[in-house]
Structure formats: structure tokens, C-alpha cells
mmCIF file of C-alpha atoms (C1' of nucleotides) in Angstrom:
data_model
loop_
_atom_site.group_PDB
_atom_site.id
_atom_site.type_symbol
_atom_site.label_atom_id
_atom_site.label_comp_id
_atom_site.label_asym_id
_atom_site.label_seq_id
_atom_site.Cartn_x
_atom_site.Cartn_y
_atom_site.Cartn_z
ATOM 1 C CA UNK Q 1 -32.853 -14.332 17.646
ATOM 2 C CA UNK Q 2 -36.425 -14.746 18.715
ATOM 3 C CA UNK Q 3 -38.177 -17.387 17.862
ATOM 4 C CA UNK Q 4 -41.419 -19.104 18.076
ATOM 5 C CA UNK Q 5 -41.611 -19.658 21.890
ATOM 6 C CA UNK Q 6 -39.860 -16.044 22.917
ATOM 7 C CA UNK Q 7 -42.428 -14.243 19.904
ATOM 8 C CA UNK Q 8 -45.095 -15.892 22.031
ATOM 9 C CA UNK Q 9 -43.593 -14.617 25.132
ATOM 10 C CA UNK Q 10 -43.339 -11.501 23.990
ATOM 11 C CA UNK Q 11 -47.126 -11.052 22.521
ATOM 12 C CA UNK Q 12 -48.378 -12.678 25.893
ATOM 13 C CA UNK Q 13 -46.357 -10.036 27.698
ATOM 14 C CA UNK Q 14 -47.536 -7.371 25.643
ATOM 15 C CA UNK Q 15 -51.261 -8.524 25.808
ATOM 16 C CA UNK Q 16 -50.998 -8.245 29.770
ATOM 17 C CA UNK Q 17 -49.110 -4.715 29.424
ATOM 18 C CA UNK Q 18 -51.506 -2.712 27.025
ATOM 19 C CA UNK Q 19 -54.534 -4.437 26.356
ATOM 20 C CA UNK Q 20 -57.123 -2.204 25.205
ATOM 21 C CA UNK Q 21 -54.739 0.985 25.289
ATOM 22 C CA UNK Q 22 -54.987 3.262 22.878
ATOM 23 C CA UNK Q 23 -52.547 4.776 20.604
ATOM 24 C CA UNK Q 24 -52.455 8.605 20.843
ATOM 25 C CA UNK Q 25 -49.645 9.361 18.434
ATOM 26 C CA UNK Q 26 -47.105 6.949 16.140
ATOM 27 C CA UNK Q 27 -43.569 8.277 15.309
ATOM 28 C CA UNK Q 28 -41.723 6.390 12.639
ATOM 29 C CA UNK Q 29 -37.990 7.622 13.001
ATOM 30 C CA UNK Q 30 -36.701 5.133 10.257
ATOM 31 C CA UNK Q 31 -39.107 4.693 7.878
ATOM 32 C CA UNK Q 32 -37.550 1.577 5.967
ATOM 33 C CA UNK Q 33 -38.587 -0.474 8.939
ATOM 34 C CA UNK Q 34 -42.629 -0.141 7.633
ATOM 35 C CA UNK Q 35 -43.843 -1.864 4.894
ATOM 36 C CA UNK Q 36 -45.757 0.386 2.531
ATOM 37 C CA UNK Q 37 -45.836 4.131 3.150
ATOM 38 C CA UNK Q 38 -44.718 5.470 6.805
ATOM 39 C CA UNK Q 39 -47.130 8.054 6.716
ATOM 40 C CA UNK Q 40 -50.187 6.027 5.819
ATOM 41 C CA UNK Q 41 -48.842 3.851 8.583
ATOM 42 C CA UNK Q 42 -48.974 6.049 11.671
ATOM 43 C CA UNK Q 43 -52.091 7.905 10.382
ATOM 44 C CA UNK Q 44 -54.060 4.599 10.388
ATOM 45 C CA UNK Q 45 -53.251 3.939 13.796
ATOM 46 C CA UNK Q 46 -54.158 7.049 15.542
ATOM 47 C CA UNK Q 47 -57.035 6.298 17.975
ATOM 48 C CA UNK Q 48 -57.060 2.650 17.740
ATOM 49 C CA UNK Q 49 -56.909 0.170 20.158
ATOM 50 C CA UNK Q 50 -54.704 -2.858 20.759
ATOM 51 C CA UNK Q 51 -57.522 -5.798 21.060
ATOM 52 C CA UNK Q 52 -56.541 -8.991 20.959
ATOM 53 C CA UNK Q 53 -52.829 -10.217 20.687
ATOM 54 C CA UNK Q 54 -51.971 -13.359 18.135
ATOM 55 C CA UNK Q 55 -48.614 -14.911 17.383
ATOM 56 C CA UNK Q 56 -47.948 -16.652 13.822
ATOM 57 C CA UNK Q 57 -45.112 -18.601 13.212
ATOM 58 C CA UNK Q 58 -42.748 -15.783 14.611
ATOM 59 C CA UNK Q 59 -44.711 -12.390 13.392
ATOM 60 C CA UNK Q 60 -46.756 -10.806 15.835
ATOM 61 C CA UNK Q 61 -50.528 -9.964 15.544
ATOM 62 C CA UNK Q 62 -52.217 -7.305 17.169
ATOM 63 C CA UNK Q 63 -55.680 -6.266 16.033
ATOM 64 C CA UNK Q 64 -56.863 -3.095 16.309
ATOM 65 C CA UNK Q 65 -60.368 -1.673 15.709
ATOM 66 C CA UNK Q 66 -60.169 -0.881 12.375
ATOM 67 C CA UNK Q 67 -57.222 -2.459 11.045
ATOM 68 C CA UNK Q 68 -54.307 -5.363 11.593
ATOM 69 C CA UNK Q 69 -50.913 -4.230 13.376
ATOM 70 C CA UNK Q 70 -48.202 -7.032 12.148
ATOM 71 C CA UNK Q 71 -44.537 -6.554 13.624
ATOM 72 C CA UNK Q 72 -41.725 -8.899 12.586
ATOM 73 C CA UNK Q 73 -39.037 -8.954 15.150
ATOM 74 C CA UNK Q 74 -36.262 -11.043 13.038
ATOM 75 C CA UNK Q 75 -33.134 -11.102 14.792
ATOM 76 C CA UNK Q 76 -32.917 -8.360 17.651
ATOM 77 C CA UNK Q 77 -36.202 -6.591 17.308
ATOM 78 C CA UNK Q 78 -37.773 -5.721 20.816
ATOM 79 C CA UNK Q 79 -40.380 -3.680 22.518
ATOM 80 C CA UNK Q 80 -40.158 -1.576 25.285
ATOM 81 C CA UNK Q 81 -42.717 0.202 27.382
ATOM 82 C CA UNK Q 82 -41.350 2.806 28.474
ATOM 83 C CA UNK Q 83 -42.452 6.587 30.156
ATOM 84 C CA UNK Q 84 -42.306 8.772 27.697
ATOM 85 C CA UNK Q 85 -39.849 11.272 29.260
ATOM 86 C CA UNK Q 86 -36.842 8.575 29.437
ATOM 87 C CA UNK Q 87 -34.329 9.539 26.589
ATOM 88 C CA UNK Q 88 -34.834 7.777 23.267
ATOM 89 C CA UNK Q 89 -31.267 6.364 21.958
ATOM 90 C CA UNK Q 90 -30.497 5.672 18.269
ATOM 91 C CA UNK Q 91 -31.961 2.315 17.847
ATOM 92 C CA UNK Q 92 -35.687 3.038 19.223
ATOM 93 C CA UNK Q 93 -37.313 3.144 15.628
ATOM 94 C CA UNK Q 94 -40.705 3.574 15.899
ATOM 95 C CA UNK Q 95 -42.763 5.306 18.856
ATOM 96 C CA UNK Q 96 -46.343 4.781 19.997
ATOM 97 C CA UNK Q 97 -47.664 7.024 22.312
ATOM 98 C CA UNK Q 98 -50.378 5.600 24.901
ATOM 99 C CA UNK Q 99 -52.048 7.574 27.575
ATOM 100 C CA UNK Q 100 -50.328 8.673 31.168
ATOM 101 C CA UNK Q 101 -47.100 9.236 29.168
ATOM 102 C CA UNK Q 102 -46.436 5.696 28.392
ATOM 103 C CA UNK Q 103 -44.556 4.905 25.138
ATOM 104 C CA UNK Q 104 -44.875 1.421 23.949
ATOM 105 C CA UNK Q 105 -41.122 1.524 21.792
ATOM 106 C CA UNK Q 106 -39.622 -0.538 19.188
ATOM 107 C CA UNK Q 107 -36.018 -1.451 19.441
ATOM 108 C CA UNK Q 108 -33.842 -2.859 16.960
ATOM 109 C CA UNK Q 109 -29.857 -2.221 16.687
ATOM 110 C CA UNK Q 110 -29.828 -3.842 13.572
ATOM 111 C CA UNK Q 111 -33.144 -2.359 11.715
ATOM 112 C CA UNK Q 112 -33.753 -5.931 10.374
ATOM 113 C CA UNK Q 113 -37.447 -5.821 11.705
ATOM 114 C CA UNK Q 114 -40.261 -4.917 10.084
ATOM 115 C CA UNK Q 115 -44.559 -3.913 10.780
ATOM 116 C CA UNK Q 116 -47.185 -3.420 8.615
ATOM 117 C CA UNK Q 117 -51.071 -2.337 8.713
ATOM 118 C CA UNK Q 118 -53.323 -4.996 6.851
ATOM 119 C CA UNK Q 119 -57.148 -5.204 6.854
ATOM 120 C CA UNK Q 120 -58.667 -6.079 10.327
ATOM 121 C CA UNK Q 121 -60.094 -9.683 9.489
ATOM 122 C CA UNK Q 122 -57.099 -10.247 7.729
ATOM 123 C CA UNK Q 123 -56.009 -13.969 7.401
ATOM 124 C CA UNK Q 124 -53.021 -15.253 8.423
ATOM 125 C CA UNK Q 125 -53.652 -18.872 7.561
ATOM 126 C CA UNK Q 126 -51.065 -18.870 4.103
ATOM 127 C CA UNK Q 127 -49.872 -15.606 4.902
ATOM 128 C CA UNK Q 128 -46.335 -15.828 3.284
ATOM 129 C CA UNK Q 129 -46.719 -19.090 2.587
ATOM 130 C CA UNK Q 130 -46.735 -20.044 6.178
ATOM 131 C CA UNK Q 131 -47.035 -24.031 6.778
ATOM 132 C CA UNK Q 132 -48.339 -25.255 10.051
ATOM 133 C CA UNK Q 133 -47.892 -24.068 13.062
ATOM 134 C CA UNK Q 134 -45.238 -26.730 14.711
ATOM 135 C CA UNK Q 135 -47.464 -27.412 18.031
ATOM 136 C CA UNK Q 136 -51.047 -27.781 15.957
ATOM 137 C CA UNK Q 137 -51.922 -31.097 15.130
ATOM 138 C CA UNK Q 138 -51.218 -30.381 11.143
ATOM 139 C CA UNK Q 139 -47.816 -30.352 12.194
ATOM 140 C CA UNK Q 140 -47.304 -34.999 12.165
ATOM 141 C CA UNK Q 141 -45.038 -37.155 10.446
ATOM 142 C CA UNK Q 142 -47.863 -38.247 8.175
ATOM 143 C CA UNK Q 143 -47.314 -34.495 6.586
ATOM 144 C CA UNK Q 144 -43.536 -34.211 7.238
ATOM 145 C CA UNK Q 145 -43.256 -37.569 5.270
ATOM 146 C CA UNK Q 146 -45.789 -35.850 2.455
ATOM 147 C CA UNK Q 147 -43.775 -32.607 2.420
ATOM 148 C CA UNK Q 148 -39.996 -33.707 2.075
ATOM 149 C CA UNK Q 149 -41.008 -36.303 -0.689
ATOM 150 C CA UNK Q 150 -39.010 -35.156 -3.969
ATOM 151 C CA UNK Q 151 -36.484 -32.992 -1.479
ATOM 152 C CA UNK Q 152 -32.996 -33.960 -0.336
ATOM 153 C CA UNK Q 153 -32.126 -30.566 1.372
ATOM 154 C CA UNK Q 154 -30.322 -30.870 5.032
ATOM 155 C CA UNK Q 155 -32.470 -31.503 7.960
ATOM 156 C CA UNK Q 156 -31.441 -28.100 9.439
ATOM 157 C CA UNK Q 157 -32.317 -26.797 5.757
ATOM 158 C CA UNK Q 158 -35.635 -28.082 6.034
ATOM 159 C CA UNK Q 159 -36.297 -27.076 9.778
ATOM 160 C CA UNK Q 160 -35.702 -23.098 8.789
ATOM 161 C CA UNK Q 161 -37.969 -23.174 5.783
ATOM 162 C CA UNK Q 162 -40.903 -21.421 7.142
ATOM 163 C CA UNK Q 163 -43.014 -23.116 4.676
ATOM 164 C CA UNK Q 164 -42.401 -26.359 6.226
ATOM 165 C CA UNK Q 165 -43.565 -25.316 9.467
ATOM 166 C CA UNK Q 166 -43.222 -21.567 10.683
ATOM 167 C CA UNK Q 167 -41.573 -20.331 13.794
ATOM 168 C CA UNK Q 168 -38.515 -22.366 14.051
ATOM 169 C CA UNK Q 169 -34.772 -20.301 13.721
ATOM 170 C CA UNK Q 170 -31.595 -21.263 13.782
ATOM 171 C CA UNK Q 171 -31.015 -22.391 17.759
ATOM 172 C CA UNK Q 172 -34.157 -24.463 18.150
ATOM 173 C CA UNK Q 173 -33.235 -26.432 14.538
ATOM 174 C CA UNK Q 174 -30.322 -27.420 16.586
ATOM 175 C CA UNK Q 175 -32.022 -28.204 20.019
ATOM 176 C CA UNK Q 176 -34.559 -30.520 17.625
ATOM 177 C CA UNK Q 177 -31.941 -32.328 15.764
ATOM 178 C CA UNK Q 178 -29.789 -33.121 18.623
ATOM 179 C CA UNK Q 179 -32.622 -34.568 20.696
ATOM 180 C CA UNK Q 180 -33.695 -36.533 17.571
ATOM 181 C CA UNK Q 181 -29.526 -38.095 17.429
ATOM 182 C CA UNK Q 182 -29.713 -37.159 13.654
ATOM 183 C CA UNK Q 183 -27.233 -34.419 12.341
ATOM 184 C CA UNK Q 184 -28.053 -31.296 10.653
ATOM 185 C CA UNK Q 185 -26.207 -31.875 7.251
ATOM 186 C CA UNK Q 186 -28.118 -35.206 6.822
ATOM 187 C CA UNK Q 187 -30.667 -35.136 3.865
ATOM 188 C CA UNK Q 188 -34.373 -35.322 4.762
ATOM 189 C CA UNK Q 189 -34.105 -37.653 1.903
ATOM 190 C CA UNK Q 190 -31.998 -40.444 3.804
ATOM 191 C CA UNK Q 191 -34.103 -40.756 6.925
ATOM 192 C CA UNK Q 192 -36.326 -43.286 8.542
ATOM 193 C CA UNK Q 193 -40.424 -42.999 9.484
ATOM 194 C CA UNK Q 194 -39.152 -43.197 12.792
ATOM 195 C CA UNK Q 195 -36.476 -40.350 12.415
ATOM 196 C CA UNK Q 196 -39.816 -38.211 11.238
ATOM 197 C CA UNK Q 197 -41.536 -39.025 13.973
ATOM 198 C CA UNK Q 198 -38.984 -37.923 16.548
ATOM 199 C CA UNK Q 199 -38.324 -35.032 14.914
ATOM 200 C CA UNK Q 200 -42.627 -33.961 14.905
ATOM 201 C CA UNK Q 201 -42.227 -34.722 18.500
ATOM 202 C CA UNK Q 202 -39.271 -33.197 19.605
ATOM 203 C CA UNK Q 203 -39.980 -30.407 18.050
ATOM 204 C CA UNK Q 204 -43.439 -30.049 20.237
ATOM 205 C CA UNK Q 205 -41.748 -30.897 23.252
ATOM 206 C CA UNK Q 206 -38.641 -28.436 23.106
ATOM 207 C CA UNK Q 207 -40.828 -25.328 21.317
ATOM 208 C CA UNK Q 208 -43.466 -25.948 24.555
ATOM 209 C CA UNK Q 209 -41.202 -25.976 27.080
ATOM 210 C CA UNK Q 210 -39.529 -23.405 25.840
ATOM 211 C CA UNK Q 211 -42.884 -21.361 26.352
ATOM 212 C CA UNK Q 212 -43.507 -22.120 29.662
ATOM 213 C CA UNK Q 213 -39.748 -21.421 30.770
ATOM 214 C CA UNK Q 214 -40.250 -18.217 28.868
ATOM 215 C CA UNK Q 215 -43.574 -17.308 30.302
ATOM 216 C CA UNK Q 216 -41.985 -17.723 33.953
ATOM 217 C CA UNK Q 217 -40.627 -14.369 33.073
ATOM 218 C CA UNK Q 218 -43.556 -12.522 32.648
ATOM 219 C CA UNK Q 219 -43.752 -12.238 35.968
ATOM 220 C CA UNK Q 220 -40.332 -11.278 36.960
ATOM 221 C CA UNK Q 221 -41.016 -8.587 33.806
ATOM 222 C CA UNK Q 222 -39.428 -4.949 34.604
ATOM 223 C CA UNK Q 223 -39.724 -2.409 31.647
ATOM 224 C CA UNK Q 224 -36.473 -1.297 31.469
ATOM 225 C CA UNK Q 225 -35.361 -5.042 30.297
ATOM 226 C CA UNK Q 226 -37.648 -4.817 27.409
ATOM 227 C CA UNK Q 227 -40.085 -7.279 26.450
ATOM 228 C CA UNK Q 228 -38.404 -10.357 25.947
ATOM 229 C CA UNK Q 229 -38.718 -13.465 26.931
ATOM 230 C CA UNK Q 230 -35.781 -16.079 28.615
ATOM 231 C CA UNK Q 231 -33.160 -16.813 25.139
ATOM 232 C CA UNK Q 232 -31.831 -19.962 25.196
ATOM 233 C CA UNK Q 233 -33.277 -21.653 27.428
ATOM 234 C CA UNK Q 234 -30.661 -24.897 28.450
ATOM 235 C CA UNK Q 235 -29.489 -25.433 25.215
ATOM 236 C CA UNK Q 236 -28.049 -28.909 24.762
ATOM 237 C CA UNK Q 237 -25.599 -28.690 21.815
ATOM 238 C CA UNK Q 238 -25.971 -24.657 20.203
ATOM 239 C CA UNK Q 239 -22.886 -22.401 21.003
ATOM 240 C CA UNK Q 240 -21.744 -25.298 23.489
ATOM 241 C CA UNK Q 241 -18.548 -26.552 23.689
ATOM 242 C CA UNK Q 242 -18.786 -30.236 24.949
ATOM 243 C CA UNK Q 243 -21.959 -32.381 24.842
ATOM 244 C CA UNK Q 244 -23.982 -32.775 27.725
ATOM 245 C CA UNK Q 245 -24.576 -36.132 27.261
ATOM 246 C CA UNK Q 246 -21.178 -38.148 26.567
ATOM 247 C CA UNK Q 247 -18.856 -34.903 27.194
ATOM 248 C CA UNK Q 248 -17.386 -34.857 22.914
ATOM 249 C CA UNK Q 249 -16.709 -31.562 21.428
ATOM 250 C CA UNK Q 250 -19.334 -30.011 19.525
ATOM 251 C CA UNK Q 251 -18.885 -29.748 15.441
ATOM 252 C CA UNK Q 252 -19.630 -26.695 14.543
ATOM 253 C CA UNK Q 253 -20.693 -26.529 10.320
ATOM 254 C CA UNK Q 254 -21.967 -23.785 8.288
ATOM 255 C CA UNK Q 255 -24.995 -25.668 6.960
ATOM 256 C CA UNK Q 256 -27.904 -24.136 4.385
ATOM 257 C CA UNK Q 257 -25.665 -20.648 5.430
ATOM 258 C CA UNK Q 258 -25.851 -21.052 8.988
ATOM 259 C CA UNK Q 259 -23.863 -22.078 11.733
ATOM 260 C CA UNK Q 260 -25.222 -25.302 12.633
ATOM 261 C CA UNK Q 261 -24.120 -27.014 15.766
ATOM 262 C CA UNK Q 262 -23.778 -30.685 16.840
ATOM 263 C CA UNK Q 263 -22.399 -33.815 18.762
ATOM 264 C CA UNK Q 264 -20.570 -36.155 16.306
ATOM 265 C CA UNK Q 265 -20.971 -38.678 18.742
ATOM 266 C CA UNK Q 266 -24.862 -38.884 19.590
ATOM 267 C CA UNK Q 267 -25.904 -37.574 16.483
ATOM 268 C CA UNK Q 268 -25.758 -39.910 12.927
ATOM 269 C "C1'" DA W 1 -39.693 -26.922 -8.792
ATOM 270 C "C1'" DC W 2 -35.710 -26.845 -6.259
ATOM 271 C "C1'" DA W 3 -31.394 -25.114 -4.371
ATOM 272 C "C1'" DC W 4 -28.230 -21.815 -3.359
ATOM 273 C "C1'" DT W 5 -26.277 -16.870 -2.678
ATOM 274 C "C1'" DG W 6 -26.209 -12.170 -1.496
ATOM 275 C "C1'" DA W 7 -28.379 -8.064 0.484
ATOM 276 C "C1'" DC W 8 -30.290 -5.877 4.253
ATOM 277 C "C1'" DC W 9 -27.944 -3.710 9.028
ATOM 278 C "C1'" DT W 10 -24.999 -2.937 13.182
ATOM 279 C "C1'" DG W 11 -22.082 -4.376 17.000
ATOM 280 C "C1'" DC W 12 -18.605 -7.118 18.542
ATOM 281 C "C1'" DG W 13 -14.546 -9.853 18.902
ATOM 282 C "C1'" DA W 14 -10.459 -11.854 16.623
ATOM 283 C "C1'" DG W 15 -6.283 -10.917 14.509
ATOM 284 C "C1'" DC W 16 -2.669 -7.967 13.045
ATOM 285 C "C1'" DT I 1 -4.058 0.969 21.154
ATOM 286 C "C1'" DG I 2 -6.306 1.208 16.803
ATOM 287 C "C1'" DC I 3 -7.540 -0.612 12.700
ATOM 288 C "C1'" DT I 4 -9.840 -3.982 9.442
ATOM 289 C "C1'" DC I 5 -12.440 -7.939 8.690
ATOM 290 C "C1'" DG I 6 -15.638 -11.540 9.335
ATOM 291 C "C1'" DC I 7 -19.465 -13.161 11.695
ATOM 292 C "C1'" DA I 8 -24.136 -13.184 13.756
ATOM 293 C "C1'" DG I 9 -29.045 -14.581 11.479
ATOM 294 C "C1'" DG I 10 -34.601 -14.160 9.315
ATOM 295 C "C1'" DT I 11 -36.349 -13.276 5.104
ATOM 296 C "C1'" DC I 12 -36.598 -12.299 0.327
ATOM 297 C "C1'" DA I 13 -35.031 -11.201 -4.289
ATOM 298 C "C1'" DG I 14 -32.241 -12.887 -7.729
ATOM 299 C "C1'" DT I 15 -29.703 -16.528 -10.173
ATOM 300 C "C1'" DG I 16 -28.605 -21.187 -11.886
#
DNA sequence: ACACTGACCTGCGAGC
DNA sequence: TGCTCGCAGGTCAGTG
């Protein structure tokens, strides 16, 4: 389940791990998990260098010399830098070799992830139809009030759609709505300027300090735990039982397809 | 244009 | 104990 704040963990991680290393070799052992043609992909790697490290929405940028590296981690994706002589098991999917026998792997149990290779400059402004990232100042109630005009989908609805803003999943939509007291099932159609406001700022606040209690961890960072980031940070209402706050049981719904959680109580 | 559903995958825990 | 079944969830294609 990474999202925004532990893909931004994860690419500041990596930036302090290989930096400038270059990639000697590239073994794709399940080729579903590239976009376009395996081959191609590997061969257009050989030789480069990982340059600069960018994070957008949750996909992960690295640009090379020649070309773009984009990984998509979706639900259980992670790297690994590992030597290469430590055994691979079945769900290390694609290899990079590095110099002094260092392997940066990718690990995914559930092959949901996926890379690509796009053009160096490449743009990631509207890539996907991206909207704005969450903690840039595009991201206000003046254009939350502009984009749910005409919509009546669920707040928690509206928080996954990556067009809306990109990087939020399914835990985080729940941290935001519960610290805004407004439930996830609630249309964005029946809410007040005030209710978009709190949401635009909760949604800063929880998503940033979520990245600085997942950048503590950098340091702490051994490579045999893989390159994570701390999940789920002090959640206040998803997968808990009672609520913090006035001690109700959480609701659990299934909500847009997902399992939404929330306090009857605090939230309206 | 909007809204909703299923497919992609595998591991795990509940229930029988 | 061993089996089946449903669930977990990010994204996208397909349908209404």
C-alpha cells in the first residue's frame, strides 16, 4: 500500500543509496511487469546512470542519461539493494546489476507493479491525467470547489481519483476524512466551503507528516528490510477498532469498492 | 461526461 | 489438519 509520503520515502532512500551508479546488466524475470517490450527495456538501460530521483503522485522517477526510468509500486512493490550473491526468491522480478556486486532488486509478491523507459525530458506534468500534486499550492479549495462541481461521487470516491489530486490511496483517504469529521460515503456534492477547506488542509498536514515520520527511517535503513518507508504511521480511524477520540467502534463500509473506515460518532 | 465493475495477482485468515 | 473462499487494493479497460 504505498502511497504518496512512503513513494517519497522510498525515492529519497534510493537517491541516497545509488546516486550516480550505473547499471551494468538488467534481468527481467517476469516480463508482464514492463510496459512495452522487455527486451527493448533492459537493452536501453545498459550503461546508464541513475541521475536525479523524482516522485509523482505515487510513480517513481529516475532519470537516466539517455532516457526516463518510471516504476509504479501499486500495492506491495519494493526495492531492495541487495549483494548480488544473496539467493533471489520467486517474487524478485526484475534485477539491475550495479558495480561491486550490488543488485538494486524489485520485489513484488503480487506482480501488480509496473516500470517503463520514456524519453529523458519526458513530462510528467498530465502524465496519466495526473491532477495536482496534494502539497503544491494548485492543490486549494478554490480548485477542489471548481473540480467537484457537476459530481456527487463519495468523498473517499473523490480522494482516490488520481485525477483529482495524485498520490492519495486508500489509508490516507481515511486519515483525511476523519480529521475533517466528514464521512467517506458523504457526496462531495452535499458539503460546505468550509468542509473543502479542511479537507485541502488536512490533507497537507497528514501527507507531510507522514514524510517526515517516514524519512526518520532512512536513517535506521538496513538493506535486508527493503526500501520502504514507516506504513501507517498512527493511524486514527483505518483498520482500528475504537476511535481515538471518544472511544466508539469504527464502521467499517465498502465504499467506491474499498474498505473505507470511520467513527460514526465524530464523523457526519 | 460520469459512475460503476471486473481483471490483474498472490498470500493469508476465516470458516467448515 | 486440510480444504475452499473471500479479501486486500492501485489502476485501467470495459460497460451502462
Amino acid at each position: 500500500m504505498p502511497e504518496l509520503p512512503e513513494v517519497e520515502t522510498v525515492v529519497r532512500t534510493l537517491e541516497k543509496q545509488i546516486r550516480d551508479e550505473e547499471i551494468l546488466g538488467v534481468d527481467v524475470r517476469y516480463a508482464k511487469m514492463i510496459e512495452g517490450d522487455a527486451e527493448e527495456f533492459a537493452e536501453a538501460l545498459v550503461h546508464e546512470h541513475f541521475r536525479t530521483f523524482e516522485r509523482r503522485g505515487k510513480y517513481l522517477i529516475f532519470r537516466m542519461d539517455h532516457v526516463t526510468l518510471v516504476a509504479h509500486l501499486r500495492m506491495e512493490g519494493k526495492f531492495y539493494i541487495m549483494d548480488d550473491a544473496e539467493p533471489l526468491n520467486r517474487h524478485m522480478h526484475v534485477i539491475f546489476q550495479l558495480h561491486n556486486h550490488k543488485q538494486l532488486r524489485y520485489h513484488d509478491t503480487r506482480k501488480f507493479g509496473r516500470m517503463c523507459i520514456l524519453p529523458l525530458e519526458y513530462d510528467f506534468t498530465h502524465y496519466k491525467n495526473l491532477g495536482p500534486e496534494p502539497l503544491s499550492d494548485a492543490f486549494n479549495a478554490d480548485y477542489m470547489h471548481q473540480y467537484i462541481k457537476n459530481r456527487k461521487v463519495p468523498l473517499k470516491t473523490l480522494l482516490l481519483e488520481q485525477e483529482f489530486t495524485a498520490g492519495i490511496g486508500n489509508i490516507y483517504a481515511d486519515e483525511i476524512l476523519a480529521a475533517s469529521h466528514l464521512r467517506p460515503g458523504r457526496s462531495c456534492a452535499r458539503i460546505t466551503r468550509k468542509d473543502e477547506e479542511n479537507i485541502v488542509n488536512n490533507t497537507k498536514m497528514i501527507l507531510s507528516a507522514a514524510i517526515a515520520a517516514g524519512g526518520t527511517t532512512i536513517r535506521s535503513y538496513t538493506s535486508s528490510l527493503g526500501v520502504t518507508g514507516r506504513f501507517q504511521l498512527n493511524c486514527a480511524v483505518h483498520t482500528k477498532k475504537t476511535c481515538a477520540i471518544c472511544g466508539s467502534a469504527i464502521k467499517v463500509k465498502t465504499i467506491g469498492g474499498r474498505s473505507s473506515y470511520y467513527c460514526p460518532h465524530c464523523q457526519k
